[in-house]
Coordinates of C-alpha atoms in Angstrom, one line a residue:
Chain A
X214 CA -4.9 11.9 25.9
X215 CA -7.6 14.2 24.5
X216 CA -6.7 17.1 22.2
X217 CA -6.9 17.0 18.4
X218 CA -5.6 14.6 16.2
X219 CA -2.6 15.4 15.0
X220 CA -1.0 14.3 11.3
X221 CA 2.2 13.2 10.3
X222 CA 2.9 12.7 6.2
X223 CA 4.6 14.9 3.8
X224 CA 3.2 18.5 2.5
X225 CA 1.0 17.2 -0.4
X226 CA -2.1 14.5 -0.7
X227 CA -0.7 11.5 -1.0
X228 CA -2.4 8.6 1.0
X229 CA -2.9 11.0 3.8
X230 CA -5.8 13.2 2.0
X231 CA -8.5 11.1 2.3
X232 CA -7.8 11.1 6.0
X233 CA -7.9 14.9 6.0
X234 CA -11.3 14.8 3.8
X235 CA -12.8 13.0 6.5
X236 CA -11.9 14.7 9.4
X237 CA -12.8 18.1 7.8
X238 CA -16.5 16.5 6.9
X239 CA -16.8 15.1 10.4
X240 CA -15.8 18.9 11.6
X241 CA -13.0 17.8 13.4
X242 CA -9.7 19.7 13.7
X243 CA -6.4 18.6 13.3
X244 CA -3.0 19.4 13.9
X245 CA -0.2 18.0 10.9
X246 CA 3.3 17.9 11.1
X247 CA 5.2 17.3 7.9
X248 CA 7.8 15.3 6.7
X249 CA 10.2 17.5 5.0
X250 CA 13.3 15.4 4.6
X251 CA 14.7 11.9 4.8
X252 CA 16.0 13.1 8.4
X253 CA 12.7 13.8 9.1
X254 CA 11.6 10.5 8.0
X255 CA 14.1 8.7 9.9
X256 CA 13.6 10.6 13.4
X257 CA 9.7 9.2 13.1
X258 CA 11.5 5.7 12.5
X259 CA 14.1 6.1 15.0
X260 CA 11.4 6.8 18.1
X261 CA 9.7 4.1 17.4
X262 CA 6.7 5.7 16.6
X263 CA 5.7 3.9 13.2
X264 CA 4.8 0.0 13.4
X265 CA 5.5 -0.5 10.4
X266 CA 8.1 2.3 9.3
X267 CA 5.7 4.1 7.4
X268 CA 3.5 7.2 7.0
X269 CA 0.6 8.2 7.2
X270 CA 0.5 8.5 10.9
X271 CA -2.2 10.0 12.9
X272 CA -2.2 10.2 16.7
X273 CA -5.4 10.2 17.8
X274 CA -7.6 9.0 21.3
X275 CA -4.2 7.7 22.7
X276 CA -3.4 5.9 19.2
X277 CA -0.4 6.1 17.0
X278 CA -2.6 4.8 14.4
X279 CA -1.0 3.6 10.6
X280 CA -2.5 2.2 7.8
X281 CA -4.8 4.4 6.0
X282 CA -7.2 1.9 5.8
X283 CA -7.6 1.4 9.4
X284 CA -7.0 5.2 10.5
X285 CA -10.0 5.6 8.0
X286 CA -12.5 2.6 9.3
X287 CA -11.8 4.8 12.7
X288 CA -12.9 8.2 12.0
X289 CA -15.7 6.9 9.9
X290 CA -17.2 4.7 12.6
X291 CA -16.2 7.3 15.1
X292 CA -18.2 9.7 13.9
X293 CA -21.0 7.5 12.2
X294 CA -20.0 8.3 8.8
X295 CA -20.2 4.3 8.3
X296 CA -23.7 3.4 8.4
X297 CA -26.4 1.9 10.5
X298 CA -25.6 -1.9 10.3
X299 CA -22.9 -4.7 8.7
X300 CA -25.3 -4.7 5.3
X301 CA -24.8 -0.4 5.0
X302 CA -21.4 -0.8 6.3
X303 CA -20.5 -3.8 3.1
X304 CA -21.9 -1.2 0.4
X305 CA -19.7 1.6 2.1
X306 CA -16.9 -0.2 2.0
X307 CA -17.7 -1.7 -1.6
X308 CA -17.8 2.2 -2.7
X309 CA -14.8 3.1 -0.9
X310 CA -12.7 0.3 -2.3
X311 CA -14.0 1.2 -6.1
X312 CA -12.5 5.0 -5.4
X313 CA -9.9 4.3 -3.6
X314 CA -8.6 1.9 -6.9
X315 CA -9.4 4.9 -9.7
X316 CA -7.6 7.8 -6.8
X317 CA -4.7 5.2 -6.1
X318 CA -4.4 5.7 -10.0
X319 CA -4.3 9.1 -10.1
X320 CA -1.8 9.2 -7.1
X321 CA 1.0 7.2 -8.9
X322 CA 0.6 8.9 -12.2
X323 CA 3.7 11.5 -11.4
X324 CA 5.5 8.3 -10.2
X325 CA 5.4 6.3 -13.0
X326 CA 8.0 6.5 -16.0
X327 CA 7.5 10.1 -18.3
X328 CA 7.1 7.5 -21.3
X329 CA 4.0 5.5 -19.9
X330 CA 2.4 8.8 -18.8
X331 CA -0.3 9.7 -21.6
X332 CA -0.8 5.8 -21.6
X333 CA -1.8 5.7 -18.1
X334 CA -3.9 8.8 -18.0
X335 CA -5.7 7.4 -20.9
X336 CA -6.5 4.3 -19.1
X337 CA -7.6 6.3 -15.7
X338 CA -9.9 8.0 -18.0
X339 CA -11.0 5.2 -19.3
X340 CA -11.8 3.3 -15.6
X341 CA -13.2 6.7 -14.4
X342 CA -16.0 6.9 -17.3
X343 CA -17.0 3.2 -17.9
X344 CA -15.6 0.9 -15.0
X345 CA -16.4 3.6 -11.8
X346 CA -18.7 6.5 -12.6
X347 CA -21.2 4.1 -14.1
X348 CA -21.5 2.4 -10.8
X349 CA -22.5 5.6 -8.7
X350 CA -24.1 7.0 -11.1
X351 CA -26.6 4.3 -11.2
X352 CA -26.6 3.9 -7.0
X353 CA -27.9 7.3 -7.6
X354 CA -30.6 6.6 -9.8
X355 CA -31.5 3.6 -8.3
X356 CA -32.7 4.9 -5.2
X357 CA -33.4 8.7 -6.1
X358 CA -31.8 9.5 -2.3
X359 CA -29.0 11.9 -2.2
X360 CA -26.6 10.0 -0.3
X361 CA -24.9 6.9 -1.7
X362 CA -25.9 4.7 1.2
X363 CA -29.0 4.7 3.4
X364 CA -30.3 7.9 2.6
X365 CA -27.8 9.5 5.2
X366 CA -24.5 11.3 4.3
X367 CA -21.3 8.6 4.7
X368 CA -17.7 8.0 3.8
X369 CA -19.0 7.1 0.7
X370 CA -20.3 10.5 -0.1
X371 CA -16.4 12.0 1.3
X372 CA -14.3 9.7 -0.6
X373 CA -16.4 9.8 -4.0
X374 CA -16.5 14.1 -3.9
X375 CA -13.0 13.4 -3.4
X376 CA -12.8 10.9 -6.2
X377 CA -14.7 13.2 -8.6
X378 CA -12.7 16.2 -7.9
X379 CA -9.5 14.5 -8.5
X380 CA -10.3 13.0 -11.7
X381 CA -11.9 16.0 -12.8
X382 CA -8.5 17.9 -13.0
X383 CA -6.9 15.2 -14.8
X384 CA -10.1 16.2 -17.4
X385 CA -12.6 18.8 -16.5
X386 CA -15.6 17.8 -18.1
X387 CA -15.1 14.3 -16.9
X388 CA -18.6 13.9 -15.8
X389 CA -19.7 15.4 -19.2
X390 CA -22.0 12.1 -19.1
X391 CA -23.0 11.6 -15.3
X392 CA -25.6 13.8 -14.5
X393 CA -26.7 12.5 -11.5
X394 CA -23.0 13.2 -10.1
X395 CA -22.9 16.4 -11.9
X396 CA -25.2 17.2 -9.0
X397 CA -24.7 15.1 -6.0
X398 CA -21.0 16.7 -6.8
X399 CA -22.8 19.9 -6.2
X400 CA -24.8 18.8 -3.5
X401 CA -22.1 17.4 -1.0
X402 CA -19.6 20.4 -2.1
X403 CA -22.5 22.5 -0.1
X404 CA -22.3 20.5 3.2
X405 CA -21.4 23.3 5.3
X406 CA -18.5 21.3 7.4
X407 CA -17.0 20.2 2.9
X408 CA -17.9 23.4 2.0
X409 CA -14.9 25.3 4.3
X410 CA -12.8 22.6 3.4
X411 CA -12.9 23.0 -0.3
X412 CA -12.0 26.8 0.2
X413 CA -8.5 28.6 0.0
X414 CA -6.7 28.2 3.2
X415 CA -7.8 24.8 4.4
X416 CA -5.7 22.1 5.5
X417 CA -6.4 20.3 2.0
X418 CA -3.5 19.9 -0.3
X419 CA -2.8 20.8 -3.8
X420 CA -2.4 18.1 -6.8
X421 CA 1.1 17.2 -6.8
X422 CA 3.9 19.6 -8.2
X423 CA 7.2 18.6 -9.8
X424 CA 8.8 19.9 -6.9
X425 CA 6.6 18.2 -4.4
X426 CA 7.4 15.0 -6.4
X427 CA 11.1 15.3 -6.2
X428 CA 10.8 16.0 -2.7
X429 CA 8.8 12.8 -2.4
X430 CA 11.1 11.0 -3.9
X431 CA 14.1 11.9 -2.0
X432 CA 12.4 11.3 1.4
X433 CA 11.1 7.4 0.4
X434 CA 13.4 6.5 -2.0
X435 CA 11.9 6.2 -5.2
Chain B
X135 CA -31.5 -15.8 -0.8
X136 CA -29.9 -18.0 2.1
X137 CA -27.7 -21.0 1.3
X138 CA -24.1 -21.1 1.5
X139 CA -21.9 -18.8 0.4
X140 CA -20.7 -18.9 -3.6
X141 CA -17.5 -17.5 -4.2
X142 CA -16.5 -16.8 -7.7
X143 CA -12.6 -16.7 -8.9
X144 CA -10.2 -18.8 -10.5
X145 CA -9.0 -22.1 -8.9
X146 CA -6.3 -20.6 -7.5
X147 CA -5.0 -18.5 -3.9
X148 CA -4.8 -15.1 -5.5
X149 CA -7.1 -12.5 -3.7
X150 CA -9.7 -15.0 -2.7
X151 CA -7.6 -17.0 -0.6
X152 CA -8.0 -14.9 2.9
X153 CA -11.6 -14.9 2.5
X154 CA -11.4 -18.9 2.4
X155 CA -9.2 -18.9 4.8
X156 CA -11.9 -16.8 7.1
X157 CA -14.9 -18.4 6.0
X158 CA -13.2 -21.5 6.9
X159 CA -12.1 -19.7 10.4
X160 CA -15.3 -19.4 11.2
X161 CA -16.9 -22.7 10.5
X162 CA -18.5 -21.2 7.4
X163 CA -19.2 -24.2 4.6
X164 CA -18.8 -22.4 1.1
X165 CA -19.2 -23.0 -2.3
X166 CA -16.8 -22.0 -5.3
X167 CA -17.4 -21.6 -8.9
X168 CA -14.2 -21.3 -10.6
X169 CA -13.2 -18.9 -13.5
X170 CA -11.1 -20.9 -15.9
X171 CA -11.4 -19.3 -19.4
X172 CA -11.6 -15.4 -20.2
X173 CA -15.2 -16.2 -21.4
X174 CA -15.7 -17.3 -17.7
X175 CA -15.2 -13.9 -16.6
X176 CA -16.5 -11.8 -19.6
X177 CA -19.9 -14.2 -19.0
X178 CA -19.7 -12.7 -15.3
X179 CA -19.0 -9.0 -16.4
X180 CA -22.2 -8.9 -19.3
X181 CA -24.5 -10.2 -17.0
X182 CA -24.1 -7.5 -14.1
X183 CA -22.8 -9.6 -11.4
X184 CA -19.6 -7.9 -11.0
X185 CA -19.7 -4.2 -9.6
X186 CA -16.8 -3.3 -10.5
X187 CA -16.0 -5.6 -13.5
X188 CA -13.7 -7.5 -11.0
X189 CA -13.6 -10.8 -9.0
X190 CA -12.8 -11.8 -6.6
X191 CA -16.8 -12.1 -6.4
X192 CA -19.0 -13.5 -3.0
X193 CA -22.6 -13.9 -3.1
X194 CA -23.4 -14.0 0.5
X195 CA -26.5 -13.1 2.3
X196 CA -28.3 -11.8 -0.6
X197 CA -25.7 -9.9 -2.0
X198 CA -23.2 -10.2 -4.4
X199 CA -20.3 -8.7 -3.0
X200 CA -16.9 -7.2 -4.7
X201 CA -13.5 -5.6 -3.2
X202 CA -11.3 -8.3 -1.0
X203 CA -11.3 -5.8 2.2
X204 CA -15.4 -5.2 1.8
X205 CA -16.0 -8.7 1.7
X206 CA -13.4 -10.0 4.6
X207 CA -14.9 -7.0 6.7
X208 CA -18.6 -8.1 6.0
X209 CA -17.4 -11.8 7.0
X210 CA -15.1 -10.5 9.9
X211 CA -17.9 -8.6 11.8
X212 CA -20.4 -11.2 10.9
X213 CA -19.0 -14.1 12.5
X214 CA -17.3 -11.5 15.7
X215 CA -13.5 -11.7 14.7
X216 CA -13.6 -7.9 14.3
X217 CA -12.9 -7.4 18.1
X218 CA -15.4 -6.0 20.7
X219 CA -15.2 -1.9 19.9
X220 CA -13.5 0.3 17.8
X221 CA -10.1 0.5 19.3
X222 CA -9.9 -3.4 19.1
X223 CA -11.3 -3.2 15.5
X224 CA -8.4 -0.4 15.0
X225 CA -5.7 -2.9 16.0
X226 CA -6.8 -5.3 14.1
X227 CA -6.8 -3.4 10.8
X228 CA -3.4 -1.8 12.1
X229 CA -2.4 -5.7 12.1
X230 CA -4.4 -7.1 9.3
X231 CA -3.4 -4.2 6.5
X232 CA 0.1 -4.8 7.2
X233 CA -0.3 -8.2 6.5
X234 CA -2.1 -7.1 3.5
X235 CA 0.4 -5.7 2.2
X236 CA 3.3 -8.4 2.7
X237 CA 0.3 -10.8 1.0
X238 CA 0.6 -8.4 -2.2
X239 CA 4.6 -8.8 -2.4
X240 CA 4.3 -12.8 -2.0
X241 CA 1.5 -12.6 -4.8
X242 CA 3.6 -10.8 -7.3
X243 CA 6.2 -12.5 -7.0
X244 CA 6.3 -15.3 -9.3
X245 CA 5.2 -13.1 -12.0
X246 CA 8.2 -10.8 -11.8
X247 CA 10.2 -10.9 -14.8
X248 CA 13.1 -13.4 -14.9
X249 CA 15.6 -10.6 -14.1
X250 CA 13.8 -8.7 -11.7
X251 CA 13.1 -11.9 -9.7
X252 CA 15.8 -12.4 -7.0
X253 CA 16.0 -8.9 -6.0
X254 CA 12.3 -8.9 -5.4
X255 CA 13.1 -12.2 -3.2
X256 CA 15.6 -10.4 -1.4
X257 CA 13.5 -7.5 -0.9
X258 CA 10.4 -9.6 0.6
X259 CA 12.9 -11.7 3.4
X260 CA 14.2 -8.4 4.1
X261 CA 10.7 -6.6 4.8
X262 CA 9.8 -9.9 6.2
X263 CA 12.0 -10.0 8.9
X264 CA 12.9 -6.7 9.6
X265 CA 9.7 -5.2 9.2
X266 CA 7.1 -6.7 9.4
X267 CA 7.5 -10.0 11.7
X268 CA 9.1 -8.6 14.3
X269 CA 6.2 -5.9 15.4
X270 CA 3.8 -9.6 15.4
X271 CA 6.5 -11.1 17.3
X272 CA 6.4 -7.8 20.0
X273 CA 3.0 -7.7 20.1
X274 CA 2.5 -11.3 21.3
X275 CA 5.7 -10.7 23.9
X276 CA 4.5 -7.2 25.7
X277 CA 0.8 -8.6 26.3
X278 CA 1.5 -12.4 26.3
X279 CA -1.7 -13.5 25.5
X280 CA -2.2 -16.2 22.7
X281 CA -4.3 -13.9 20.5
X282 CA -3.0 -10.5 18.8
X283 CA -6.0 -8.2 19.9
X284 CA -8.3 -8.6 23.0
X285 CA -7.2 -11.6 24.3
X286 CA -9.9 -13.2 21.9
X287 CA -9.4 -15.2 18.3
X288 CA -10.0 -12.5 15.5
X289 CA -9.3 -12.4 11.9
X290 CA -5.6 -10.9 12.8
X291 CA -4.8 -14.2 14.1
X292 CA -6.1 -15.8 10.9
X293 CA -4.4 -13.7 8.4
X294 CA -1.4 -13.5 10.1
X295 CA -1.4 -17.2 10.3
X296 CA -2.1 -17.2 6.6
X297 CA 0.6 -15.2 5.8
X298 CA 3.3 -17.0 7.8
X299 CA 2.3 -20.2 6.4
X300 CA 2.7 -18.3 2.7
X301 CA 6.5 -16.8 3.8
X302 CA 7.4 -20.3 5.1
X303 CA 6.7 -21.3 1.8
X304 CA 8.9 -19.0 0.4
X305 CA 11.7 -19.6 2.9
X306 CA 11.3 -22.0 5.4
X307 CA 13.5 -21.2 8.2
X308 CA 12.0 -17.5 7.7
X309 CA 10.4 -18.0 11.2
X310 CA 13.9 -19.1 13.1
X311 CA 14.6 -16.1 15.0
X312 CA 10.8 -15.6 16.2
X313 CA 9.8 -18.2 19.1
X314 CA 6.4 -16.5 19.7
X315 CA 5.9 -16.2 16.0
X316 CA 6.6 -20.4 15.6
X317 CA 4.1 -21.3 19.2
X318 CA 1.3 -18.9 17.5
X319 CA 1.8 -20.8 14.3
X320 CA 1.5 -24.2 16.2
X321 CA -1.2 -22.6 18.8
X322 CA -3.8 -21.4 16.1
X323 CA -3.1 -23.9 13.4
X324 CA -4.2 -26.2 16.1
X325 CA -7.8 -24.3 16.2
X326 CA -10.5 -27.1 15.1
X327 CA -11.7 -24.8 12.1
X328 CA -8.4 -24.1 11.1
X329 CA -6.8 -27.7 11.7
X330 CA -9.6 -29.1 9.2
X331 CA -8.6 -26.1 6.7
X332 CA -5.0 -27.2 6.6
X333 CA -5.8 -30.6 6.1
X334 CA -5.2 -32.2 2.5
X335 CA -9.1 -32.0 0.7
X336 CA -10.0 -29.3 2.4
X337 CA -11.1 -26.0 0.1
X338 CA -7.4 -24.7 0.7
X339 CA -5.1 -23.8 -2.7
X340 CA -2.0 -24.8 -3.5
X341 CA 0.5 -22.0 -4.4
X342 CA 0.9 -20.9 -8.0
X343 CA 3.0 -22.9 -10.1
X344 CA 5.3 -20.8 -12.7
X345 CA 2.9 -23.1 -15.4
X346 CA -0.3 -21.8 -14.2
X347 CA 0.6 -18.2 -15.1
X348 CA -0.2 -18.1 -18.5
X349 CA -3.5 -19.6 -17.7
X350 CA -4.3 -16.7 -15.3
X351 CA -2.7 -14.1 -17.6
X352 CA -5.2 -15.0 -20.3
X353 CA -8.2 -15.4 -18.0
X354 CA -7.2 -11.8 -16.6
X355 CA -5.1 -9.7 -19.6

């Protein structure tokens, strides 16, 4: 069951954006599908095609895979995004886990009550500039290399670009004080395969609307 | 830097528990130093040990590893519980997220607040059985092997076993419509590693009690 992998989540980032991010770096295409209503919701439900009711889903090699998570362990070792060894493989995954905490922040932010807002973006910046950043910034000085992990370009590299990006619109001069991300930023936005994603008409997503979010949460009940 | 693994995090299940549970799974002898004051933790953070400022914490093969899913991955491949390519390791994190995330509703529930309490019950038997037991309980009917993945033990049979020792705990007739679900409980408890973990002694926690929450909310908050 070859053919590309094909996407199903709703018309926004969400959890499913990382997943895109990796694909585009690994310079493979992809098909997506999106969820526009509850019905649509349901009909995935209904034919028995999510294992545990939920999105993302991404059919790929035969798979209905779910579980961002695991979907992601897949492309990365698939297309040796993850390292040479179990030693690379724990820093990678120590990384990943770090940005996937300050973006899971981020992501709820529209979610969470209007009056906790400028509290919780507060503390995001806060995590971002002296609980995260600190620790890549200093893998970067550490080693000199221009990859976070064994001198060789990894999920690592993806997800924290991603990271950066996403924080930087919540406050642009974000890494006012990081300048060794200042330019690995630069320097993985120029990988040819990142580069096309990051430009207009690409299969990346914008940040969330208020429209998008009230679709949102119509479709999963929030 | 060999020697046995030195985990670091409160005397308690919380998010170090699966990686006993694994260590333990794979005949792994540990050692635990156990976080019982907020100066416990703040002595951890000042002196560097803790990437991200966080336990749980695992110094293990010269490093000093941070992030639950990092470290039962590291341990997991390690000891070959991770399946034997990367369709079998997709599975298995298919399997082992899911139970992930039923683990995080168990663990928050005893500090929901008193009025939020019995609808966050409701809602956990509800996922429980009608989500997430009964794709376990299909996947051990269509292949009827004893193991989830690959015919072989892996760390989905662990953490599923953890996890349906935790529900049981919660309600304990949760597994009465799910005969595969109750001889997999029997089959793998019955493991040697894993019969010597769920014996009284062993390196095992207790649940949380309601009067140990303080304790962790000042360690923590």
């Amino acid at each position: 069951m070859a053919g590309k992998p094909k996407l199903h989540y709703t018309k926004g980032r969400g959890k499913m954006e990382s997943i895109r991010w990796l694909l585009a770096t690994a310079g493979v295409e992809f098909e997506e599908e999106f969820i526009e209503t509850k019905e649509d919701l349901e009909k995935l439900r209904n034919n028995g095609v999510l294992l545990f009711q939920q999105v993302p889903l991404v059919e790929i090699d035969g798979m209905k895979m779910v579980q961002t998570r695991a979907i992601l362990s897949y492309i990365a070792a698939k297309y040796n995004l993850y390292g040479k060894d179990l030693k690379e493989r724990a820093w990678i995954d120590m990384y990943v886990e770090g940005t996937t905490d300050l973006m899971g922040m981020i992501m709820y932010l529209p979610f969470q009550p209007a009056d906790t807002k400028e509290k919780n973006l507060a503390l995001i910046i806060e995590r971002a500039t002296t609980r995260y950043f600190p620790v890549y910034e200093k893998a970067l000085k550490d080693h000199g290399q221009d990859y976070l992990v064994g001198n060789k370009l990894s999920w690592a590299d993806v997800h924290l670009l991603e990271a950066i990006l996403m924080t930087e619109e919540c406050k642009p001069d974000i890494l006012s004080a990081f300048p060794l991300l200042q330019a690995f930023k630069g320097r993985i936005s120029n990988i040819p395969t990142i580069k096309k994603f990051l430009q207009p008409g690409s299969q990346r997503k914008p940040p969330a609307d208020e429209k998008y979010i009230a679709t949102v949460k119509k479709i999963f009940n929030i | 830097m060999s020697g046995k693994p030195k985990l670091h995090y409160f005397n308690g299940r919380g998010r170090m528990e699966s990686i006993r549970w694994l260590l333990a799974a794979a005949g792994v002898e540990f050692e635990e130093c156990f976080l019982e004051t907020k100066d416990d933790l703040m002595k951890l953070q000042k002196d560097g040990s803790l990437l991200f400022q966080q336990v749980p914490m695992v110094e293990i093969d010269g490093m000093k590893m941070v992030q639950t899913r990092a470290i039962l991955n590291y341990i997991a491949a390690k000891y070959n519980l991770y399946g034997k390519d990367l369709k079998e390791r997709a599975l298995i994190d298919m399997y082992v997220e899911a139970v992930t995330d039923l683990n995080e509703l168990l663990m928050t529930h005893l500090i929901q607040p008193a009025d939020k309490k019995e609808q966050h019950f409701a809602t956990i038997v509800d996922k429980v059985t009608n989500r997430y037991f009964p794709v376990y309980e299909k996947v051990l009917k269509d292949h009827g092997q004893d193991f989830l993945v690959g015919n072989q033990f892996s760390r989905a049979d662990v953490q599923l076993l953890e996890t349906l020792l935790m529900t049981e705990e919660c309600k304990p007739d949760i597994l009465a419509k799910f005969p595969l679900l109750k001889s997999f409980k029997a089959r793998i408890s019955n493991i040697p590693t894993i019969k010597k973990f769920l014996q009284p002694g062993s390196q095992r926690k207790p649940p949380l009690q309601e009067k140990d929450v303080p304790k962790l909310m000042k360690i923590f908050h």
